[in-house]
Amino acid sequence: MQFFYKEKILSPGQLKRLSEHKYSCSSASLLDNLLQPWWDWLVSKVPIWLAPNLITVLGLFVNIVTTLVLVWYSPDAKAESPRWACFLCAVGLFVYQSLDAIDGKQARRTGTSTPLGELFDHGCDSISTVFVALSACIAVQLGYYPTWMFFQCFCAMTLFYCAHWQTYVSGSLRFGKIDVTEAQFTIITIHLISAIFGPEIWTRKIPFLEGFQFKYMIGVMTVMCTLANLYPIFSVIFTGGVGKNGSTVALPYTGTEMKIFPLWGAVGVAVLLALSSMSVILAGGVGKNGSTVAGTSVLSPIIPFSFVVVPAFIIYRKSAEHVYENHPALYILSFGMVAAKVTNRLVVAHMTKNEMQYLDSSLIGPAMLFLNQYFNFFIKEYYVLWLCFIWVTLDLLRYSAQVCTEICDNLNIHLFKIPIIDPHQLYQNQRNSGTQTVVEKNVQMPIEEEPLLREESQPQVHHHQQHHGSDTSLDL
């Protein structure tokens, strides 16, 4: 049923291909195996009637609320947040990470695994990425360095998008040794340090490094992560996709402030993660002649995301009222919702093996800010920014609700409700889950190992691949 749009978003062909979609991934995450016993114990305590998607959205709700507490006390990311708020944010992120890890387990436990589970999980993660990155910046008072804060937050969004870009190209989601689970626990550690020692800890100078603060370590880690992940992503993209003609598939002893260390560390990690994703993209897709799964160009997904990042930077630099510097949290959230919408459309394009459209209705929000600046209207940019935020948030919710409704109607399922399970069937599901070697934390459907690119002539044998990590490379 069409409650939000005059026409359906997904065509019958897209819905058919979505129903045939199989999740494929590979992982080498360091923390996932260590956390597996905790996730197994936790899911065993979850009521059998609780729907997997409801678990996911509850975790996202906790993550958003705890981050908004930080935003309330420090909307400019300069004011010192209460220690309890930092601790609450650490707990909220841990709760989200844990619930995000068991939704797929609950789906297999109840026999309710569907492609909608994967799509819903990735959609929630795209929103969580924005709030997690913003909370880390507020915890270390990065508002005093607006350009760094801009880089940190948009780096997180870009890495998430690149991870799904390479999935669109190669048909398989790939996780490195240092990936989103490690990033989440790093940010949890940052919040705990702020809670124990106070946010002022990040302004202390590091011995023997003049002017270097501890908060800059976040930037260092971001650079490292970006380098580690972008190379493999773009190597896959530029090698060609799986579609036709290479198209897609549709510190002590170191006299500098302590905050510099986490800043540079985060930058470093982000760069490593970005390089990892780009190496996959540059290697080519699984479509004919190295195209994407949709048979489109492997480079085509860069255009929609550029319409998000480029206007965000231009508006930030050209603002006469310094709207970003004065209201960084609201600014990041506004453009973050646009990035989440575009990323969700990329995930839908991948799962339905369909071409991704370049323009999006959410871009009307940034266009308001741009036109207000260009024509020098009398309306204050702060008010226009609020209008932008309201528009893009409602647009994201409208799109997500419509897509979920169409998929639920097609698969004849409910989003937040599962059928009553027969005790005998439940016993069989639990036995199958116990003997199954695959324990994918995020995806509520069968998993197959990623196929080797450029080996169509060889017989492919799909094996279940163990993976418990999250579904993207997240900036610190």
mmCIF file of C-alpha atoms in Angstrom, residues 189-385:
data_model
loop_
_atom_site.group_PDB
_atom_site.id
_atom_site.type_symbol
_atom_site.label_atom_id
_atom_site.label_comp_id
_atom_site.label_asym_id
_atom_site.label_seq_id
_atom_site.Cartn_x
_atom_site.Cartn_y
_atom_site.Cartn_z
ATOM 1 C CA THR A 189 36.671 3.975 25.415
ATOM 2 C CA ILE A 190 36.801 7.681 24.507
ATOM 3 C CA HIS A 191 33.480 8.243 26.271
ATOM 4 C CA LEU A 192 34.633 6.310 29.336
ATOM 5 C CA ILE A 193 37.857 8.342 29.532
ATOM 6 C CA SER A 194 35.796 11.544 29.386
ATOM 7 C CA ALA A 195 33.469 10.158 32.062
ATOM 8 C CA ILE A 196 36.273 9.127 34.436
ATOM 9 C CA PHE A 197 38.725 12.006 34.007
ATOM 10 C CA GLY A 198 36.383 14.648 32.614
ATOM 11 C CA PRO A 199 36.349 16.056 29.057
ATOM 12 C CA GLU A 200 39.154 18.436 30.051
ATOM 13 C CA ILE A 201 41.548 15.470 29.878
ATOM 14 C CA TRP A 202 41.620 15.907 26.109
ATOM 15 C CA THR A 203 42.992 19.463 26.362
ATOM 16 C CA ARG A 204 46.101 18.424 28.267
ATOM 17 C CA LYS A 205 49.434 18.784 26.529
ATOM 18 C CA ILE A 206 51.459 15.724 25.645
ATOM 19 C CA PRO A 207 55.028 15.870 26.971
ATOM 20 C CA PHE A 208 57.746 16.573 24.422
ATOM 21 C CA LEU A 209 55.188 17.370 21.675
ATOM 22 C CA GLU A 210 54.679 21.120 21.807
ATOM 23 C CA GLY A 211 51.082 22.164 21.211
ATOM 24 C CA PHE A 212 49.930 18.561 20.719
ATOM 25 C CA GLN A 213 46.753 17.686 22.630
ATOM 26 C CA PHE A 214 45.365 14.254 23.368
ATOM 27 C CA LYS A 215 42.186 14.962 21.400
ATOM 28 C CA TYR A 216 44.214 15.089 18.191
ATOM 29 C CA MET A 217 44.715 11.346 18.520
ATOM 30 C CA ILE A 218 41.209 10.923 17.155
ATOM 31 C CA GLY A 219 42.386 12.494 13.928
ATOM 32 C CA VAL A 220 45.420 10.242 13.817
ATOM 33 C CA MET A 221 43.271 7.146 14.140
ATOM 34 C CA THR A 222 40.834 8.419 11.517
ATOM 35 C CA VAL A 223 43.619 8.853 8.976
ATOM 36 C CA MET A 224 44.958 5.393 9.683
ATOM 37 C CA CYS A 225 41.526 3.770 9.316
ATOM 38 C CA THR A 226 40.780 5.634 6.103
ATOM 39 C CA LEU A 227 44.054 4.568 4.519
ATOM 40 C CA ALA A 228 43.530 0.975 5.587
ATOM 41 C CA ASN A 229 40.062 0.704 4.066
ATOM 42 C CA LEU A 230 39.977 2.943 1.014
ATOM 43 C CA TYR A 231 42.687 1.092 -0.866
ATOM 44 C CA PRO A 232 40.939 -2.299 -0.997
ATOM 45 C CA ILE A 233 37.606 -0.596 -1.729
ATOM 46 C CA PHE A 234 38.882 1.360 -4.722
ATOM 47 C CA SER A 235 41.000 -1.506 -5.972
ATOM 48 C CA VAL A 236 37.774 -3.448 -6.409
ATOM 49 C CA ILE A 237 35.946 -0.507 -7.977
ATOM 50 C CA PHE A 238 38.587 0.308 -10.578
ATOM 51 C CA THR A 239 39.177 -3.309 -11.476
ATOM 52 C CA GLY A 240 35.663 -3.378 -12.794
ATOM 53 C CA GLY A 241 32.347 -4.667 -11.566
ATOM 54 C CA VAL A 242 30.534 -7.935 -12.051
ATOM 55 C CA GLY A 243 28.090 -6.451 -14.533
ATOM 56 C CA LYS A 244 28.396 -6.007 -18.255
ATOM 57 C CA ASN A 245 31.614 -4.346 -19.409
ATOM 58 C CA GLY A 246 32.851 -3.924 -15.859
ATOM 59 C CA SER A 247 29.682 -2.330 -14.534
ATOM 60 C CA THR A 248 28.220 -2.704 -11.052
ATOM 61 C CA VAL A 249 25.687 -5.178 -9.687
ATOM 62 C CA ALA A 250 22.897 -2.685 -9.563
ATOM 63 C CA LEU A 251 50.850 9.792 25.660
ATOM 64 C CA PRO A 252 53.326 10.284 27.840
ATOM 65 C CA TYR A 253 56.979 11.054 26.967
ATOM 66 C CA THR A 254 55.974 12.132 23.617
ATOM 67 C CA GLY A 255 54.658 18.700 25.327
ATOM 68 C CA THR A 256 51.328 18.917 23.155
ATOM 69 C CA GLU A 257 47.695 18.562 24.122
ATOM 70 C CA MET A 258 46.450 15.027 24.608
ATOM 71 C CA LYS A 259 43.441 15.452 22.331
ATOM 72 C CA ILE A 260 45.717 15.423 19.272
ATOM 73 C CA PHE A 261 46.521 11.735 19.709
ATOM 74 C CA PRO A 262 42.998 10.361 19.323
ATOM 75 C CA LEU A 263 42.348 12.841 16.510
ATOM 76 C CA TRP A 264 45.274 11.735 14.389
ATOM 77 C CA GLY A 265 44.692 8.130 15.346
ATOM 78 C CA ALA A 266 41.125 8.283 14.103
ATOM 79 C CA VAL A 267 42.243 9.915 10.869
ATOM 80 C CA GLY A 268 44.808 7.205 10.324
ATOM 81 C CA VAL A 269 42.388 4.363 10.928
ATOM 82 C CA ALA A 270 39.787 5.974 8.668
ATOM 83 C CA VAL A 271 42.304 6.339 5.867
ATOM 84 C CA LEU A 272 43.272 2.688 6.198
ATOM 85 C CA LEU A 273 39.635 1.574 6.134
ATOM 86 C CA ALA A 274 38.922 3.757 3.122
ATOM 87 C CA LEU A 275 41.897 2.387 1.221
ATOM 88 C CA SER A 276 40.694 -1.123 1.976
ATOM 89 C CA SER A 277 37.294 -0.421 0.435
ATOM 90 C CA MET A 278 38.710 1.362 -2.579
ATOM 91 C CA SER A 279 41.035 -1.527 -3.387
ATOM 92 C CA VAL A 280 37.963 -3.737 -3.685
ATOM 93 C CA ILE A 281 36.185 -1.220 -5.897
ATOM 94 C CA LEU A 282 39.180 -0.748 -8.157
ATOM 95 C CA ALA A 283 39.546 -4.505 -8.542
ATOM 96 C CA GLY A 284 36.297 -4.622 -10.467
ATOM 97 C CA GLY A 285 32.763 -5.818 -9.973
ATOM 98 C CA VAL A 286 30.986 -9.134 -10.313
ATOM 99 C CA GLY A 287 28.927 -8.024 -13.294
ATOM 100 C CA LYS A 288 29.798 -8.684 -16.900
ATOM 101 C CA ASN A 289 33.185 -7.250 -17.851
ATOM 102 C CA GLY A 290 33.768 -6.042 -14.295
ATOM 103 C CA SER A 291 30.625 -3.978 -13.875
ATOM 104 C CA THR A 292 28.453 -3.649 -10.776
ATOM 105 C CA VAL A 293 25.696 -6.067 -9.815
ATOM 106 C CA ALA A 294 23.272 -3.836 -11.721
ATOM 107 C CA GLY A 295 25.456 -3.755 -14.839
ATOM 108 C CA THR A 296 26.312 -0.088 -14.345
ATOM 109 C CA SER A 297 29.625 1.732 -14.108
ATOM 110 C CA VAL A 298 31.598 0.978 -10.962
ATOM 111 C CA LEU A 299 32.237 4.709 -10.532
ATOM 112 C CA SER A 300 28.605 5.822 -10.835
ATOM 113 C CA PRO A 301 27.844 5.734 -7.061
ATOM 114 C CA ILE A 302 30.349 8.531 -6.441
ATOM 115 C CA ILE A 303 27.997 11.082 -8.025
ATOM 116 C CA PRO A 304 25.033 10.886 -5.595
ATOM 117 C CA PHE A 305 27.288 11.083 -2.542
ATOM 118 C CA SER A 306 29.205 14.012 -4.026
ATOM 119 C CA PHE A 307 25.911 15.915 -4.051
ATOM 120 C CA VAL A 308 25.960 15.563 -0.254
ATOM 121 C CA VAL A 309 29.581 16.225 0.703
ATOM 122 C CA VAL A 310 30.427 19.034 -1.748
ATOM 123 C CA PRO A 311 27.441 21.284 -0.871
ATOM 124 C CA ALA A 312 28.053 20.640 2.828
ATOM 125 C CA PHE A 313 31.626 21.918 2.542
ATOM 126 C CA ILE A 314 30.731 24.894 0.305
ATOM 127 C CA ILE A 315 27.915 26.049 2.599
ATOM 128 C CA TYR A 316 30.215 25.685 5.608
ATOM 129 C CA ARG A 317 32.979 27.790 4.044
ATOM 130 C CA LYS A 318 30.731 30.442 2.456
ATOM 131 C CA SER A 319 28.390 31.066 5.373
ATOM 132 C CA ALA A 320 28.470 34.762 6.391
ATOM 133 C CA GLU A 321 26.784 33.893 9.683
ATOM 134 C CA HIS A 322 29.150 30.977 10.352
ATOM 135 C CA VAL A 323 26.195 28.664 10.685
ATOM 136 C CA TYR A 324 28.336 25.543 10.937
ATOM 137 C CA GLU A 325 30.835 26.893 13.488
ATOM 138 C CA ASN A 326 28.001 28.167 15.708
ATOM 139 C CA HIS A 327 25.728 25.141 15.337
ATOM 140 C CA PRO A 328 27.943 22.186 14.371
ATOM 141 C CA ALA A 329 25.750 19.478 15.895
ATOM 142 C CA LEU A 330 22.615 20.572 14.034
ATOM 143 C CA TYR A 331 24.623 21.014 10.830
ATOM 144 C CA ILE A 332 26.153 17.533 11.044
ATOM 145 C CA LEU A 333 22.812 15.929 11.837
ATOM 146 C CA SER A 334 21.148 17.691 8.893
ATOM 147 C CA PHE A 335 23.662 16.561 6.303
ATOM 148 C CA GLY A 336 24.038 13.232 8.084
ATOM 149 C CA MET A 337 20.391 12.421 7.415
ATOM 150 C CA VAL A 338 20.920 13.244 3.735
ATOM 151 C CA ALA A 339 23.948 10.935 3.664
ATOM 152 C CA ALA A 340 21.924 8.205 5.378
ATOM 153 C CA LYS A 341 19.157 8.530 2.775
ATOM 154 C CA VAL A 342 21.602 8.304 -0.133
ATOM 155 C CA THR A 343 23.352 5.326 1.470
ATOM 156 C CA ASN A 344 20.039 3.542 1.969
ATOM 157 C CA ARG A 345 19.239 4.037 -1.700
ATOM 158 C CA LEU A 346 22.597 2.484 -2.563
ATOM 159 C CA VAL A 347 21.821 -0.547 -0.390
ATOM 160 C CA VAL A 348 18.427 -0.892 -2.060
ATOM 161 C CA ALA A 349 20.066 -0.612 -5.499
ATOM 162 C CA HIS A 350 22.492 -3.384 -4.578
ATOM 163 C CA MET A 351 19.894 -5.754 -3.147
ATOM 164 C CA THR A 352 17.504 -5.196 -6.067
ATOM 165 C CA LYS A 353 20.306 -5.175 -8.666
ATOM 166 C CA ASN A 354 19.051 -1.873 -9.966
ATOM 167 C CA GLU A 355 20.639 1.346 -11.223
ATOM 168 C CA MET A 356 20.980 4.103 -8.627
ATOM 169 C CA GLN A 357 19.478 7.475 -9.501
ATOM 170 C CA TYR A 358 21.748 10.486 -9.022
ATOM 171 C CA LEU A 359 19.284 13.047 -7.645
ATOM 172 C CA ASP A 360 17.258 12.679 -4.482
ATOM 173 C CA SER A 361 14.420 14.600 -2.830
ATOM 174 C CA SER A 362 16.457 14.984 0.373
ATOM 175 C CA LEU A 363 18.796 17.362 -1.489
ATOM 176 C CA ILE A 364 16.042 19.985 -1.274
ATOM 177 C CA GLY A 365 17.201 20.584 2.307
ATOM 178 C CA PRO A 366 20.791 21.554 1.438
ATOM 179 C CA ALA A 367 19.413 23.500 -1.545
ATOM 180 C CA MET A 368 17.500 25.711 0.905
ATOM 181 C CA LEU A 369 20.743 26.670 2.624
ATOM 182 C CA PHE A 370 22.608 27.173 -0.636
ATOM 183 C CA LEU A 371 19.944 29.392 -2.219
ATOM 184 C CA ASN A 372 19.531 31.388 0.990
ATOM 185 C CA GLN A 373 23.272 32.137 0.902
ATOM 186 C CA TYR A 374 23.479 32.751 -2.839
ATOM 187 C CA PHE A 375 20.582 35.227 -3.004
ATOM 188 C CA ASN A 376 21.350 36.713 0.414
ATOM 189 C CA PHE A 377 17.803 36.327 1.719
ATOM 190 C CA PHE A 378 16.718 38.064 4.918
ATOM 191 C CA ILE A 379 16.033 34.744 6.662
ATOM 192 C CA LYS A 380 18.700 33.830 9.192
ATOM 193 C CA GLU A 381 20.720 30.790 8.216
ATOM 194 C CA TYR A 382 20.075 29.218 11.605
ATOM 195 C CA TYR A 383 16.339 29.075 10.901
ATOM 196 C CA VAL A 384 16.936 27.730 7.409
ATOM 197 C CA LEU A 385 19.200 25.074 8.904
#
